[in-house]
Tab-separated table of C-alpha atoms and ligand atoms in Angstrom:
chain	number	residue	atom	x	y	z
X	15	UNK	CA	-13.209	-79.235	56.528
X	16	UNK	CA	-16.754	-80.543	56.525
X	17	UNK	CA	-17.796	-82.109	53.248
X	18	UNK	CA	-20.130	-79.877	51.262
X	19	UNK	CA	-23.299	-81.706	50.358
X	20	UNK	CA	-24.360	-80.262	47.046
X	21	UNK	CA	-21.067	-80.642	45.231
X	22	UNK	CA	-20.453	-82.845	42.215
X	23	UNK	CA	-17.349	-83.204	40.059
X	24	UNK	CA	-17.446	-82.614	36.357
X	25	UNK	CA	-14.909	-83.445	33.686
X	26	UNK	CA	-13.993	-80.387	31.610
X	27	UNK	CA	-13.191	-82.670	28.672
X	28	UNK	CA	-16.248	-84.861	28.324
X	29	UNK	CA	-18.716	-83.209	30.695
X	30	UNK	CA	-19.191	-86.413	32.706
X	31	UNK	CA	-20.358	-85.905	36.290
X	32	UNK	CA	-19.375	-87.916	39.303
X	33	UNK	CA	-20.153	-87.603	43.021
X	34	UNK	CA	-16.565	-88.497	43.922
X	35	UNK	CA	-13.416	-86.678	42.938
X	36	UNK	CA	-10.634	-88.588	41.264
X	37	UNK	CA	-7.481	-87.606	39.403
X	38	UNK	CA	-8.659	-89.404	36.306
X	39	UNK	CA	-12.062	-88.947	34.731
X	40	UNK	CA	-14.012	-92.214	35.165
X	41	UNK	CA	-15.773	-91.614	31.826
X	42	UNK	CA	-13.203	-90.482	29.274
X	43	UNK	CA	-10.012	-91.400	31.123
X	44	UNK	CA	-8.425	-87.913	30.891
X	45	UNK	CA	-6.221	-86.881	33.793
X	46	UNK	CA	-6.645	-83.751	35.934
X	47	UNK	CA	-9.836	-82.636	34.280
X	48	UNK	CA	-12.304	-83.038	37.167
X	49	UNK	CA	-13.459	-79.745	38.640
X	50	UNK	CA	-15.941	-79.240	41.399
X	51	UNK	CA	-19.413	-77.948	40.623
X	52	UNK	CA	-22.454	-77.112	42.629
X	53	UNK	CA	-25.182	-79.629	41.878
X	54	UNK	CA	-28.101	-77.973	40.087
X	55	UNK	CA	-31.160	-77.585	42.232
X	56	UNK	CA	-34.510	-77.252	40.593
X	57	UNK	CA	-36.267	-74.030	41.340
X	58	UNK	CA	-40.012	-74.135	40.757
X	59	UNK	CA	-40.144	-70.524	39.610
X	60	UNK	CA	-37.255	-70.922	37.199
X	61	UNK	CA	-38.597	-70.481	33.654
X	62	UNK	CA	-35.688	-72.394	32.234
X	63	UNK	CA	-37.104	-75.646	33.567
X	64	UNK	CA	-37.487	-77.784	30.509
X	65	UNK	CA	-40.643	-79.599	31.496
X	66	UNK	CA	-43.730	-77.638	32.358
X	67	UNK	CA	-45.240	-80.607	34.159
X	68	UNK	CA	-46.279	-80.233	37.756
X	69	UNK	CA	-44.414	-82.471	40.207
X	70	UNK	CA	-45.774	-85.976	40.033
X	71	UNK	CA	-47.434	-85.423	36.637
X	72	UNK	CA	-46.181	-86.590	33.280
X	73	UNK	CA	-44.719	-84.080	30.895
X	74	UNK	CA	-46.543	-83.517	27.631
X	75	UNK	CA	-45.644	-82.060	24.247
X	76	UNK	CA	-47.345	-78.942	22.913
X	77	UNK	CA	-48.232	-77.798	19.412
X	78	UNK	CA	-45.780	-75.050	18.518
X	79	UNK	CA	-48.528	-73.119	16.738
X	80	UNK	CA	-50.483	-72.916	19.959
X	81	UNK	CA	-47.612	-71.783	22.133
X	82	UNK	CA	-48.217	-68.229	23.179
X	83	UNK	CA	-45.097	-66.232	22.553
X	84	UNK	CA	-44.705	-63.040	24.461
X	85	UNK	CA	-44.082	-60.775	21.508
X	86	UNK	CA	-44.839	-57.649	23.439
X	87	UNK	CA	-41.652	-57.816	25.421
X	88	UNK	CA	-40.421	-54.296	25.113
X	89	UNK	CA	-36.727	-54.010	24.711
X	90	UNK	CA	-34.849	-51.608	26.926
X	91	UNK	CA	-33.358	-48.668	25.104
X	92	UNK	CA	-29.734	-48.220	26.210
X	93	UNK	CA	-29.672	-44.682	24.851
X	94	UNK	CA	-26.682	-45.724	22.705
X	95	UNK	CA	-27.786	-46.353	19.117
X	96	UNK	CA	-24.755	-48.436	18.162
X	97	UNK	CA	-25.169	-50.696	21.199
X	98	UNK	CA	-28.902	-51.094	20.583
X	99	UNK	CA	-28.231	-52.151	17.032
X	100	UNK	CA	-25.625	-54.767	17.936
X	101	UNK	CA	-28.085	-56.189	20.455
X	102	UNK	CA	-30.775	-56.410	17.777
X	103	UNK	CA	-32.760	-53.358	18.893
X	104	UNK	CA	-32.095	-52.934	22.604
X	105	UNK	CA	-31.911	-55.173	25.647
X	106	UNK	CA	-34.474	-57.974	25.936
X	107	UNK	CA	-36.000	-58.237	29.439
X	108	UNK	CA	-34.522	-61.105	31.423
X	109	UNK	CA	-31.696	-61.637	28.948
X	110	UNK	CA	-28.153	-62.436	29.945
X	111	UNK	CA	-25.385	-60.787	27.942
X	112	UNK	CA	-21.682	-61.381	28.169
X	113	UNK	CA	-19.452	-58.519	27.085
X	114	UNK	CA	-15.885	-59.569	26.552
X	115	UNK	CA	-12.733	-57.706	25.674
X	116	UNK	CA	-9.177	-57.090	26.714
X	117	UNK	CA	-8.567	-55.220	29.956
X	118	UNK	CA	-8.614	-51.458	29.417
X	119	UNK	CA	-10.551	-51.541	26.165
X	120	UNK	CA	-13.598	-49.734	27.590
X	121	UNK	CA	-16.082	-52.406	28.713
X	122	UNK	CA	-16.833	-50.740	32.031
X	123	UNK	CA	-17.160	-47.392	30.288
X	124	UNK	CA	-19.724	-48.454	27.692
X	125	UNK	CA	-21.810	-50.338	30.226
X	126	UNK	CA	-21.758	-47.456	32.645
X	127	UNK	CA	-22.897	-45.085	29.895
X	128	UNK	CA	-25.746	-47.438	29.015
X	129	UNK	CA	-26.628	-47.888	32.683
X	130	UNK	CA	-26.853	-44.147	33.267
X	131	UNK	CA	-29.318	-43.842	30.371
X	132	UNK	CA	-31.356	-46.811	31.553
X	133	UNK	CA	-31.513	-45.420	35.084
X	134	UNK	CA	-32.884	-42.155	33.697
X	135	UNK	CA	-35.469	-43.834	31.531
X	136	UNK	CA	-36.583	-46.892	33.475
X	137	UNK	CA	-35.552	-46.537	37.136
X	138	UNK	CA	-33.217	-48.397	39.467
X	139	UNK	CA	-30.139	-50.095	38.113
X	140	UNK	CA	-27.468	-51.958	40.077
X	141	UNK	CA	-23.799	-51.884	39.105
X	142	UNK	CA	-21.902	-54.627	40.939
X	143	UNK	CA	-18.178	-54.106	40.819
X	144	UNK	CA	-15.689	-56.667	41.983
X	145	UNK	CA	-12.765	-54.800	40.487
X	146	UNK	CA	-13.155	-51.196	41.421
X	147	UNK	CA	-14.175	-49.442	44.603
X	148	UNK	CA	-17.274	-47.266	44.686
X	149	UNK	CA	-15.008	-44.201	44.670
X	150	UNK	CA	-13.361	-45.346	41.461
X	151	UNK	CA	-16.750	-45.907	39.874
X	152	UNK	CA	-17.773	-42.425	40.906
X	153	UNK	CA	-14.654	-40.952	39.326
X	154	UNK	CA	-15.485	-42.647	36.037
X	155	UNK	CA	-19.108	-41.577	36.256
X	156	UNK	CA	-18.070	-37.955	36.844
X	157	UNK	CA	-15.975	-38.140	33.733
X	158	UNK	CA	-18.557	-39.602	31.428
X	159	UNK	CA	-21.870	-38.382	32.765
X	160	UNK	CA	-21.918	-35.667	35.368
X	161	UNK	CA	-25.734	-35.688	35.417
X	162	UNK	CA	-26.112	-38.980	37.272
X	163	UNK	CA	-29.517	-39.522	38.846
X	164	UNK	CA	-30.551	-41.216	42.103
X	165	UNK	CA	-31.487	-44.513	40.480
X	166	UNK	CA	-27.895	-45.555	39.787
X	167	UNK	CA	-26.876	-47.905	42.615
X	168	UNK	CA	-23.481	-49.488	43.109
X	169	UNK	CA	-22.299	-52.439	45.097
X	170	UNK	CA	-18.643	-53.335	45.557
X	171	UNK	CA	-18.973	-57.051	46.172
X	172	UNK	CA	-17.525	-60.321	44.911
X	173	UNK	CA	-19.619	-62.836	46.811
X	174	UNK	CA	-22.411	-63.986	44.558
X	175	UNK	CA	-24.731	-65.002	47.388
X	176	UNK	CA	-24.586	-61.411	48.651
X	177	UNK	CA	-25.117	-60.044	45.159
X	178	UNK	CA	-28.152	-62.310	44.754
X	179	UNK	CA	-29.602	-61.197	48.089
X	180	UNK	CA	-29.201	-57.493	47.269
X	181	UNK	CA	-30.645	-57.980	43.793
X	182	UNK	CA	-33.652	-59.883	45.063
X	183	UNK	CA	-34.386	-57.198	47.603
X	184	UNK	CA	-33.829	-54.277	45.288
X	185	UNK	CA	-35.313	-55.650	42.056
X	186	UNK	CA	-33.362	-53.374	39.728
X	187	UNK	CA	-34.394	-52.817	36.117
X	188	UNK	CA	-30.879	-53.656	34.958
X	189	UNK	CA	-27.998	-55.473	36.613
X	190	UNK	CA	-24.304	-55.220	35.753
X	191	UNK	CA	-21.634	-57.594	36.945
X	192	UNK	CA	-18.123	-56.256	36.445
X	193	UNK	CA	-16.495	-58.752	36.100
X	194	UNK	CA	-17.387	-62.447	36.188
X	195	UNK	CA	-13.761	-63.329	36.910
X	196	UNK	CA	-13.918	-61.615	40.299
X	197	UNK	CA	-17.160	-63.273	41.461
X	198	UNK	CA	-17.230	-66.369	43.619
X	199	UNK	CA	-19.745	-68.642	45.218
X	200	UNK	CA	-18.987	-69.826	48.736
X	201	UNK	CA	-20.431	-73.229	47.866
X	202	UNK	CA	-17.326	-73.962	45.822
X	203	UNK	CA	-13.777	-74.050	47.114
X	204	UNK	CA	-11.884	-73.061	44.004
X	205	UNK	CA	-10.614	-69.542	43.399
X	206	UNK	CA	-12.587	-66.753	41.669
X	207	UNK	CA	-11.988	-66.849	37.928
X	208	UNK	CA	-11.584	-70.643	37.847
X	209	UNK	CA	-13.700	-72.644	35.457
X	210	UNK	CA	-15.996	-73.987	38.146
X	211	UNK	CA	-16.546	-70.584	39.784
X	212	UNK	CA	-17.245	-68.873	36.480
X	213	UNK	CA	-19.720	-71.584	35.522
X	214	UNK	CA	-21.448	-71.518	38.846
X	215	UNK	CA	-21.706	-67.720	38.830
X	216	UNK	CA	-22.951	-67.776	35.233
X	217	UNK	CA	-25.662	-70.250	36.194
X	218	UNK	CA	-26.669	-68.231	39.202
X	219	UNK	CA	-26.966	-64.993	37.200
X	220	UNK	CA	-28.987	-66.833	34.598
X	221	UNK	CA	-31.356	-67.944	37.323
X	222	UNK	CA	-31.663	-64.473	38.851
X	223	UNK	CA	-32.289	-62.906	35.461
X	224	UNK	CA	-34.894	-65.371	34.274
X	225	UNK	CA	-36.775	-65.680	37.552
X	226	UNK	CA	-36.940	-61.932	38.214
X	227	UNK	CA	-36.989	-60.892	34.574
X	228	UNK	CA	-33.977	-58.623	35.051
X	229	UNK	CA	-31.648	-58.094	32.106
X	230	UNK	CA	-28.034	-58.668	33.119
X	231	UNK	CA	-24.756	-57.632	31.538
X	232	UNK	CA	-21.696	-59.579	32.611
X	233	UNK	CA	-18.226	-58.256	31.885
X	234	UNK	CA	-15.556	-60.816	31.042
X	235	UNK	CA	-11.895	-60.164	30.420
X	236	UNK	CA	-10.188	-62.006	27.626
X	237	UNK	CA	-6.542	-62.554	26.885
X	238	UNK	CA	-4.692	-60.826	24.058
X	239	UNK	CA	-5.225	-63.805	21.749
X	240	UNK	CA	-8.980	-63.481	22.137
X	241	UNK	CA	-9.402	-66.495	24.389
X	242	UNK	CA	-12.380	-66.239	26.663
X	243	UNK	CA	-10.484	-68.417	29.176
X	244	UNK	CA	-12.985	-69.135	31.961
X	245	UNK	CA	-15.962	-67.312	30.418
X	246	UNK	CA	-15.877	-69.661	27.413
X	247	UNK	CA	-17.622	-72.137	29.659
X	248	UNK	CA	-20.668	-69.887	30.041
X	249	UNK	CA	-20.959	-68.867	26.404
X	250	UNK	CA	-23.473	-71.620	25.705
X	251	UNK	CA	-25.576	-70.493	28.619
X	252	UNK	CA	-25.940	-66.776	27.933
X	253	UNK	CA	-28.272	-65.196	25.372
X	254	UNK	CA	-25.772	-62.815	23.779
X	255	UNK	CA	-22.006	-62.671	23.577
X	256	UNK	CA	-20.596	-59.287	22.650
X	257	UNK	CA	-16.973	-58.631	21.961
X	258	UNK	CA	-15.359	-55.237	22.279
X	259	UNK	CA	-12.142	-54.785	20.305
X	260	UNK	CA	-9.714	-52.078	19.311
X	261	UNK	CA	-6.105	-51.067	19.565
X	262	UNK	CA	-5.354	-49.419	22.857
X	263	UNK	CA	-3.168	-46.764	21.252
X	264	UNK	CA	-5.936	-45.872	18.790
X	265	UNK	CA	-9.296	-44.522	19.808
X	266	UNK	CA	-11.477	-46.644	17.507
X	267	UNK	CA	-13.465	-49.395	19.244
X	268	UNK	CA	-15.638	-51.967	17.488
X	269	UNK	CA	-18.419	-53.863	19.217
X	270	UNK	CA	-19.454	-57.137	17.585
X	271	UNK	CA	-21.793	-59.892	18.582
X	272	UNK	CA	-20.676	-63.517	18.389
X	273	UNK	CA	-23.957	-64.938	19.532
X	274	UNK	CA	-27.366	-63.365	19.743
X	275	UNK	CA	-30.567	-65.218	20.496
X	276	UNK	CA	-32.595	-62.109	19.686
X	277	UNK	CA	-30.963	-60.721	16.568
X	278	UNK	CA	-28.274	-61.167	13.950
X	279	UNK	CA	-24.601	-61.539	14.731
X	280	UNK	CA	-23.434	-59.559	11.757
X	281	UNK	CA	-24.013	-56.089	13.154
X	282	UNK	CA	-21.135	-53.997	14.379
X	283	UNK	CA	-21.090	-50.872	16.485
X	284	UNK	CA	-18.343	-48.285	16.191
X	285	UNK	CA	-17.141	-45.994	18.957
X	286	UNK	CA	-14.408	-43.562	19.690
X	287	UNK	CA	-12.820	-43.363	23.126
X	288	UNK	CA	-12.444	-39.773	24.162
X	289	UNK	CA	-12.151	-37.483	27.148
X	290	UNK	CA	-15.726	-38.096	28.200
X	291	UNK	CA	-16.117	-41.766	27.517
X	292	UNK	CA	-17.185	-43.490	24.326
X	293	UNK	CA	-18.792	-41.542	21.509
X	294	UNK	CA	-20.676	-43.295	18.730
X	295	UNK	CA	-19.234	-43.113	15.222
X	296	UNK	CA	-22.186	-42.865	12.890
X	297	UNK	CA	-20.197	-42.573	9.676
X	298	UNK	CA	-17.512	-45.196	9.884
X	299	UNK	CA	-16.754	-45.235	6.124
X	300	UNK	CA	-15.967	-41.538	6.191
X	301	UNK	CA	-13.597	-42.049	9.060
X	302	UNK	CA	-11.788	-44.893	7.324
X	303	UNK	CA	-11.344	-42.912	4.125
X	304	UNK	CA	-10.565	-39.544	5.726
X	305	UNK	CA	-6.818	-39.505	5.185
X	306	UNK	CA	-6.787	-41.186	1.816
X	307	UNK	CA	-4.553	-39.673	-0.834
X	308	UNK	CA	-5.516	-39.363	-4.474
X	309	UNK	CA	-3.036	-40.841	-6.939
X	310	UNK	CA	-1.225	-42.957	-4.365
X	311	UNK	CA	0.291	-46.250	-5.414
X	312	UNK	CA	-0.994	-49.423	-3.785
X	313	UNK	CA	-4.177	-47.941	-2.333
X	314	UNK	CA	-7.640	-49.121	-3.300
X	315	UNK	CA	-11.073	-48.646	-1.777
X	316	UNK	CA	-13.387	-51.557	-1.240
X	317	UNK	CA	-16.487	-52.315	0.775
X	318	UNK	CA	-17.980	-54.966	2.989
X	319	UNK	CA	-21.495	-55.389	4.206
X	320	UNK	CA	-21.713	-55.480	7.976
X	321	UNK	CA	-25.102	-56.398	9.379
X	322	UNK	CA	-27.475	-53.829	7.994
X	323	UNK	CA	-25.057	-51.342	6.512
X	324	UNK	CA	-22.265	-51.115	4.008
X	325	UNK	CA	-18.813	-50.121	5.137
X	326	UNK	CA	-16.194	-48.626	2.840
X	327	UNK	CA	-12.548	-49.321	3.559
X	328	UNK	CA	-9.150	-48.492	2.169
X	329	UNK	CA	-6.787	-51.378	1.433
X	330	UNK	CA	-3.092	-50.620	1.078
X	331	UNK	CA	-0.373	-52.823	-0.329
X	332	UNK	CA	3.368	-52.497	-0.595
X	333	UNK	CA	5.757	-54.717	-2.464
X	334	UNK	CA	9.499	-54.444	-2.198
X	335	UNK	CA	12.346	-56.699	-3.361
X	336	UNK	CA	13.148	-59.116	-0.562
X	337	UNK	CA	16.674	-59.713	0.652
X	338	UNK	CA	18.036	-63.195	0.936
X	339	UNK	CA	15.788	-66.091	1.922
X	340	UNK	CA	12.037	-66.373	1.770
X	341	UNK	CA	9.905	-63.487	0.593
X	342	UNK	CA	7.788	-62.096	3.378
X	343	UNK	CA	3.997	-61.906	3.181
X	344	UNK	CA	2.259	-59.947	5.864
X	345	UNK	CA	-1.400	-59.014	6.070
X	346	UNK	CA	-3.032	-56.863	8.707
X	347	UNK	CA	-6.825	-56.993	8.755
X	348	UNK	CA	-6.849	-59.546	5.920
X	349	UNK	CA	-6.486	-63.310	5.944
X	350	UNK	CA	-2.915	-64.444	5.244
X	351	UNK	CA	-3.985	-67.582	3.418
X	352	UNK	CA	-6.229	-65.576	1.104
X	353	UNK	CA	-3.355	-63.203	0.459
X	354	UNK	CA	-1.201	-66.136	-0.643
X	355	UNK	CA	-3.954	-67.306	-2.957
X	356	UNK	CA	-4.360	-63.850	-4.496
X	357	UNK	CA	-0.595	-63.606	-5.039
X	358	UNK	CA	-0.620	-66.947	-6.838
X	359	UNK	CA	-3.517	-65.803	-9.033
X	360	UNK	CA	-1.693	-62.563	-9.849
X	361	UNK	CA	1.400	-64.551	-10.875
X	362	UNK	CA	-0.492	-66.943	-13.116
X	363	UNK	CA	-3.209	-64.733	-14.551
X	364	UNK	CA	-1.638	-61.290	-14.602
X	365	UNK	CA	1.999	-62.124	-15.181
X	366	UNK	CA	3.352	-60.529	-12.025
X	367	UNK	CA	6.596	-62.027	-10.778
X	368	UNK	CA	6.305	-61.925	-7.033
X	369	UNK	CA	8.608	-64.712	-5.814
X	370	UNK	CA	11.338	-62.311	-4.836
X	371	UNK	CA	9.051	-59.612	-3.522
X	372	UNK	CA	8.038	-58.966	0.062
X	373	UNK	CA	4.331	-58.115	0.085
X	374	UNK	CA	2.519	-56.235	2.830
X	375	UNK	CA	-1.232	-55.652	2.922
X	376	UNK	CA	-3.020	-53.457	5.410
X	377	UNK	CA	-6.684	-52.621	5.915
X	378	UNK	CA	-6.598	-49.027	7.124
X	379	UNK	CA	-8.196	-48.187	10.460
X	380	UNK	CA	-7.400	-51.359	12.374
X	381	UNK	CA	-10.571	-53.084	11.208
X	382	UNK	CA	-10.792	-56.752	10.185
X	383	UNK	CA	-13.512	-57.124	7.586
X	384	UNK	CA	-15.223	-60.490	7.201
X	385	UNK	CA	-16.027	-62.057	3.870
X	386	UNK	CA	-14.373	-62.113	0.478
X	387	UNK	CA	-15.709	-58.972	-1.212
X	388	UNK	CA	-12.361	-57.266	-0.517
X	389	UNK	CA	-10.332	-59.733	-2.668
X	390	UNK	CA	-10.326	-57.647	-5.819
X	391	UNK	CA	-9.197	-54.475	-4.060
X	392	UNK	CA	-6.321	-56.376	-2.445
X	393	UNK	CA	-5.240	-57.752	-5.826
X	394	UNK	CA	-5.429	-54.332	-7.515
X	395	UNK	CA	-3.557	-52.629	-4.687
X	396	UNK	CA	-0.762	-55.196	-5.026
X	397	UNK	CA	-0.711	-54.743	-8.798
X	398	UNK	CA	-0.556	-50.982	-8.371
X	399	UNK	CA	2.371	-51.000	-5.946
X	400	UNK	CA	4.263	-53.603	-7.978
X	401	UNK	CA	3.865	-51.807	-11.297
X	402	UNK	CA	4.069	-48.304	-9.814
X	403	UNK	CA	0.643	-47.265	-11.064
X	404	UNK	CA	-1.307	-44.497	-9.348
X	405	UNK	CA	-4.773	-45.344	-8.066
X	406	UNK	CA	-7.731	-43.036	-8.390
X	407	UNK	CA	-9.394	-42.094	-5.152
X	408	UNK	CA	-12.854	-42.111	-6.730
X	409	UNK	CA	-12.790	-45.809	-7.659
X	410	UNK	CA	-14.164	-48.680	-5.636
X	411	UNK	CA	-13.290	-52.339	-6.323
X	412	UNK	CA	-15.585	-55.193	-5.300
X	413	UNK	CA	-15.467	-58.911	-5.909
X	414	UNK	CA	-14.297	-62.295	-4.774
X	415	UNK	CA	-11.436	-63.806	-6.773
X	416	UNK	CA	-11.537	-67.473	-7.777
X	417	UNK	CA	-8.493	-69.644	-8.409
X	418	UNK	CA	-8.852	-69.202	-12.153
X	419	UNK	CA	-8.776	-65.432	-11.810
X	420	UNK	CA	-12.509	-65.111	-12.414
X	421	UNK	CA	-14.588	-62.737	-10.352
X	422	UNK	CA	-17.535	-63.822	-8.255
X	423	UNK	CA	-20.501	-61.765	-7.283
X	424	UNK	CA	-20.791	-60.240	-3.857
X	425	UNK	CA	-23.782	-59.755	-1.615
X	426	UNK	CA	-25.698	-56.492	-1.274
X	427	UNK	CA	-23.836	-54.808	-4.158
X	428	UNK	CA	-26.788	-52.485	-4.698
X	429	UNK	CA	-26.650	-51.048	-1.221
X	430	UNK	CA	-22.875	-50.764	-1.333
X	431	UNK	CA	-23.138	-48.748	-4.554
X	432	UNK	CA	-25.670	-46.439	-2.940
X	433	UNK	CA	-23.244	-45.794	-0.107
X	434	UNK	CA	-20.375	-45.270	-2.583
X	435	UNK	CA	-22.446	-42.649	-4.391
X	436	UNK	CA	-23.198	-40.920	-1.121
X	437	UNK	CA	-19.475	-40.803	-0.373
X	438	UNK	CA	-18.744	-39.241	-3.754
X	439	UNK	CA	-17.299	-42.219	-5.649
X	440	UNK	CA	-17.492	-42.093	-9.444
X	441	UNK	CA	-16.561	-45.620	-10.548
X	442	UNK	CA	-17.209	-49.087	-9.197
X	443	UNK	CA	-15.331	-52.075	-10.595
X	444	UNK	CA	-17.366	-55.220	-9.996
X	445	UNK	CA	-18.088	-58.667	-11.477
X	446	UNK	CA	-19.595	-58.443	-14.953
X	447	UNK	CA	-22.722	-60.495	-14.298
X	448	UNK	CA	-23.538	-58.319	-11.357
X	449	UNK	CA	-22.819	-55.067	-13.201
X	450	UNK	CA	-25.143	-56.183	-15.973
X	451	UNK	CA	-27.961	-56.949	-13.585
X	452	UNK	CA	-27.508	-53.673	-11.718
X	453	UNK	CA	-27.280	-51.830	-15.049
X	454	UNK	CA	-30.625	-53.357	-16.078
X	455	UNK	CA	-32.153	-52.331	-12.809
X	456	UNK	CA	-30.809	-48.831	-13.257
X	457	UNK	CA	-32.163	-48.636	-16.815
X	458	UNK	CA	-35.526	-49.866	-15.623
X	459	UNK	CA	-35.514	-47.131	-13.008
X	460	UNK	CA	-35.418	-49.639	-10.142
X	461	UNK	CA	-32.359	-47.933	-8.733
X	462	UNK	CA	-32.778	-44.246	-8.463
X	463	UNK	CA	-31.217	-41.343	-6.679
X	464	UNK	CA	-27.621	-40.385	-6.201
X	465	UNK	CA	-26.111	-43.691	-7.346
X	466	UNK	CA	-26.890	-42.804	-10.933
X	467	UNK	CA	-23.742	-40.671	-10.863
X	468	UNK	CA	-21.613	-43.782	-10.418
X	469	UNK	CA	-20.448	-45.699	-13.461
X	470	UNK	CA	-20.385	-49.456	-13.105
X	471	UNK	CA	-17.387	-51.142	-14.722
X	472	UNK	CA	-18.244	-54.806	-15.135
X	473	UNK	CA	-15.216	-57.088	-15.465
X	474	UNK	CA	-15.026	-60.837	-16.013
X	475	UNK	CA	-11.676	-61.585	-14.452
X	476	UNK	CA	-8.603	-60.163	-12.835
X	477	UNK	CA	-6.957	-59.118	-16.140
X	478	UNK	CA	-10.003	-57.078	-17.137
X	479	UNK	CA	-10.090	-55.516	-13.688
X	480	UNK	CA	-6.432	-54.510	-14.025
X	481	UNK	CA	-7.192	-52.860	-17.340
X	482	UNK	CA	-10.245	-51.096	-15.886
X	483	UNK	CA	-8.659	-49.503	-12.849
X	484	UNK	CA	-5.855	-47.922	-14.889
X	485	UNK	CA	-8.216	-46.003	-17.158
E	503	LIG	P1	-12.416	-49.186	31.043
E	503	LIG	O1	-13.830	-48.996	30.698
E	503	LIG	O2	-12.054	-49.122	32.484
E	503	LIG	O3	-11.875	-50.567	30.446
E	503	LIG	P2	-12.222	-52.082	30.819
E	503	LIG	O4	-13.398	-52.086	31.716
E	503	LIG	O5	-12.470	-52.754	29.499
E	503	LIG	O6	-11.022	-52.661	31.472
E	503	LIG	O7	-11.610	-48.106	30.207
E	503	LIG	C1	-10.253	-48.058	30.332
E	503	LIG	C2	-9.527	-47.066	29.520
E	503	LIG	O8	-10.298	-46.095	28.860
E	503	LIG	C3	-8.607	-46.340	30.427
E	503	LIG	O9	-7.287	-46.648	30.015
E	503	LIG	C4	-8.905	-44.920	30.292
E	503	LIG	C5	-9.736	-44.809	29.074
E	503	LIG	N1	-10.812	-43.828	29.214
E	503	LIG	C6	-10.798	-42.708	28.411
E	503	LIG	O10	-9.909	-42.500	27.595
E	503	LIG	N2	-11.828	-41.798	28.525
E	503	LIG	C7	-12.833	-41.974	29.423
E	503	LIG	O11	-13.742	-41.129	29.492
E	503	LIG	C8	-12.824	-43.152	30.245
E	503	LIG	C9	-13.905	-43.382	31.258
E	503	LIG	C10	-11.790	-44.042	30.109
E	504	LIG	MG1	-13.396	-52.529	33.752
């Protein structure tokens, strides 16, 4: 085969580039790490070019204050509120977004729903599918949005040069690539889905998007363990990385952002997979607490703050005498190491004897909350199951537990309490210092409205919290 001219070899370990292939990287000495890459050509119209100098002229630095930022870039409304929010308020023109998730989770569905809305509002969109035929796409579209308009175009293609040619000719308002693992560039010999193909395709889509100012969504499959296998290599390149998760046998789906150059990464979007595609869940707390029983043992409500809104969750715990051997500790939706720490604190500070007890903790609804504000609820749920004490359904527990059993303040307590009041909670157990401050605010009239119906039980440590929840 004729040697391809614009190929270089890059080490996946150290990133070193060489014009010649060898089994061992000439820079870091690792074996079998050299993969072929297309050498980057410089495109004059590419806005990513680092230096604004004209050819032959020296580059010069600019005063940041004098740089004219294009603040009037209107974001595209996807017509899906939850998706807009995760993106930071819609799709930024020319941005490149990677949406990852396990196969079958609903990536194609959510993007198609967004694309249909965009086509209605802004004009032509192009859905490039390397996985499904046009007939299959049509079947899905019929299911989720029978009122498709004429601006929704599809292309069943895996060759990126062809995709680029069609895109340049058509100039769509929005481009979808489903999925990056099926795309290949003929400039590179390796198979679609390989590191070098994924990187090359990622680079090419970046170029198309930035030069033509077309926002692009790229679908990427990940493995069960959450590895972004090949697509990991383009994460640094793209503007946003979204992750779509959920249990396939449950209909709840959570969309998170891992990286967002145009917004925060703490927002989540909640959806429900149904007969006609994905429906937004506006009131996630209500859904999580729907089936909660009053007076149950080992069940406590807590809250986390996700992005711009509080989220109330039920934590359940079960302890049972273990058989022979080591006691088992299992946590679903909660960090195992933190569970071990909480168990140790309960032993030392609250006199629970848990060595011969299996302990299970579960965050109801298949959600994995971030942060430590759920610590106290976990500890109280364990105490309740161990001692056989019923928990009241109208009580919320908030706080991070320290190694000495003391309670630490949590963020956004005020807004969480507002949400708790809206959901009909009557009591909130929270760190004393925080309760005092919120109490002052309440007395001064700085907090008004429905939350006045909630009593704040300030506690200093785990023992006080145990006394408070049993009242
Ligand atoms: P899909 O979007 O194809 O997943 P992905 O692109 O992430 O691989 O969705 C796949 C699953 O969703 C499939 O098993 C069927 C289910 N589904 C519904 O339950 N309702 C629907 O309206 C649609 C379109 C799909
Ligand atoms: Mg798909």
